Amino acid sequence: MLDVKIHNLSLKNPVLTASGTFGYGEEFADFIDLSRLGGIIVKGTTGSHREGNAYPRMAETPSGMLNAVGLQNAGVDVFCQKTYPRICDIDTNIIVNVSGSSIEEYCETAAKIDALDKIPAIELNISCPNVKKGGMGFGTDPKMAAQVVGEVRKVYHKTLIVKLTPNVTSIADIAKAVEEAGADSVSLINTMLGMAVDVERRRPVLSTITGGLSGPAVKPVAVRMVWQVAKAVKIPVIGLGGIASANDALEFLMAGATAVQIGTANFLDPTVTVKVVDGLQDYLNRHNIKDIHDIIGMI
Amino acid sequence: MKKHIADFVIAEKKTIGSSYFTLLLKSPEALPEILPGQFVEVEVPDNKEVFLRRPISIHDVDYAANTITLLVQVVGKGTRTLSQLAEGRTLNLVYPLGNGFAIDGQKPLLVGGGAGIAPLLYTAKKYSEKGIRPAILLGGRTAELIPVKEEFRPYGEMFFATEDGSLGEKGLVTQHPAFGQSYDSILTCGPTPMMKAVARHALQNGIRCQVSLENTMACGVGACLCCVTKTDHGHRCVCKDGPVFDVKDMTEWAES
Ligand SMILES: Cc1cc2nc3c(=O)[nH]c(=O)nc-3n(C[C@H](O)[C@H](O)[C@H](O)COP(=O)(O)OP(=O)(O)OC[C@H]3O[C@@H](n4cnc5c(N)ncnc54)[C@H](O)[C@@H]3O)c2cc1C
Ligand SMILES: Cc1cc2nc3c(=O)[nH]c(=O)nc-3n(C[C@H](O)[C@H](O)[C@H](O)COP(=O)(O)O)c2cc1C
Ligand code: FES
């Protein structure tokens, strides 16, 4: 059995896609049966349209990549009117990643998503390293994190997942603060702040100088943080960062994650998500484990 | 158009001059319809330093033989590794990606520079299927850096421009006398400064013009928003909304 629950949200399996790496799901419909996923977390959505950062926004790094997309999206109203009707009938959980630069913006966006019947949860992104105002700022200070989560909690009534940044000294402290403020779950990690230099051109590769590191390079850090947070909070933890195989996912589950997300690995193999689902089932079969819960948090 | 992921087999590899090579890749399945100007995202095996796939244009398609050809210039670690793979190896492709060129106009001009020549062969063939012979103007610093020449000849009238004068006219493609002739459609792929010069000429003269851009990519399918270009209507993905853009939507880009 692979089904798990994140608060009121039932997942047919613990495999979700990470925001910003899977578009709105449609981009991958030619490659996989989307209904086989536990859920799809769509691109970061803000109160109004955002153009994002200038090109270049991406740098390849050892076993990973830096990105500086900067929350380019059409805004919540376009999402509700145009995107939602297109994707709401995909037979899996569609979760919206809600981003913003102010508490008002987070609340306004969350309230609009709350009204959408077929969106059972949001992931509050208080951890984006690629925007000048807000974003990660809310996620690096326990008080500010609690404040934004508390305010969103007042207007959002379904499952509220809060996405944490690894760019902090004690991620467990932030997790505890958002748990107290009313989060139903935490997901981690967002990207790690990094930088790359083009030595021939003698300038940073990214237009924004710094960007967010993702991919296998961050996995050990992410597993460690999931383990620390799972020990510190009672709400379910969703683990991500560098997952590219069922074994990677199992590391996170054993370290305490109830579900996982797959991000950058989708770029290398657009079918990776269903391979991880199959791999998890195969692992349970091989080890005679009936229920995935028997391994969740076993370490 | 449905996108595919498949293991192709390297049926033939040819080295061209000091920096180019072609790969003839055999598909395991019947090829889907491929539009001229579309590209593949190729996985680079055997090199731990290469993390992401690499976007490469589809140079030629043979539906009868179930093969596609890639024309690649070695510019860095990924393309170097691809150049070293032996015939018989498999290569994983995600394809066909992007929008492709619209085959329009009665008197078209194709302008290619360097590796940007790659998508123009299949494009020229598509014109010839419609009974139209485009003018084909290819440029490079030297004759050697124009990797493919004779292959084009059956499909159009050929012109060359080289900066050192080793082939055709000496100078840039935009200085070639054939460039100033009257055309009703221009399709171009090559170095950005070349494409911008072509685009400005087309905009000034009211000629329909399509440019094929080459931004660095991660996903190749419009999911990550890493590959955007500025257009007159904001950021657009080169991988999904492009790689081909109509210059009437790119006036700021052309002037920049
Ligand atoms: C839609 C599309 C179609 C393409 N078609 C072809 C083709 O048919 N034939 C071909 O030879 N090349 C093509 N390219 C360019 C090709 O993708 C790059 O040359 C390749 O990714 C470089 O990989 P590398 O690992 O060898 O270089 P790296 O080691 O990653 O980089 C080496 C150098 O190449 C430059 N570079 C990296 N990526 C690109 C890029 N996308 N465009 C220009 N310069 C780059 C880097 O800035 C660096 O200076 C295409 C690109 C796109 C986006
Ligand atoms: C190109 C790109 C765009 C991203 N956009 C978002 C976003 O909009 N919102 C968000 O919360 N996280 C975003 N992320 C972070 C991922 O969701 C994920 O937390 C991170 O990449 C680590 O997981 P991975 O190593 O599996 O990719 C983005 C990551 C990448 C690579
Ligand atoms: S490369 Fe991901 S959107 Fe174009």
Coordinates of C-alpha atoms in Angstrom, one line a residue, chain B residues 11 16 29 37 40 44-45 62 70 78-80 86 92 96 115 118 134 168 201 220 233 244:
Chain B
A11 CA 23.9 4.4 -37.2
I16 CA 33.2 17.5 -40.8
E29 CA 9.7 3.3 -33.6
G37 CA 13.0 23.9 -37.1
V40 CA 15.6 17.3 -29.8
V44 CA 24.8 13.1 -23.0
P45 CA 26.1 9.8 -21.8
D62 CA 14.2 10.3 -43.5
L70 CA 21.9 16.0 -36.2
G78 CA 28.6 18.0 -23.9
T79 CA 29.1 18.4 -27.6
R80 CA 32.6 17.1 -27.3
A86 CA 30.9 5.2 -31.3
N92 CA 18.2 9.0 -25.6
P96 CA 10.2 16.6 -31.4
A115 CA 25.7 25.7 -36.4
A118 CA 21.5 22.8 -39.1
P134 CA 14.3 29.1 -51.8
G168 CA 31.7 33.2 -52.0
H201 CA 16.5 44.4 -42.5
G220 CA 12.9 21.7 -23.1
H233 CA 4.8 40.8 -25.3
V244 CA 11.1 30.1 -34.0

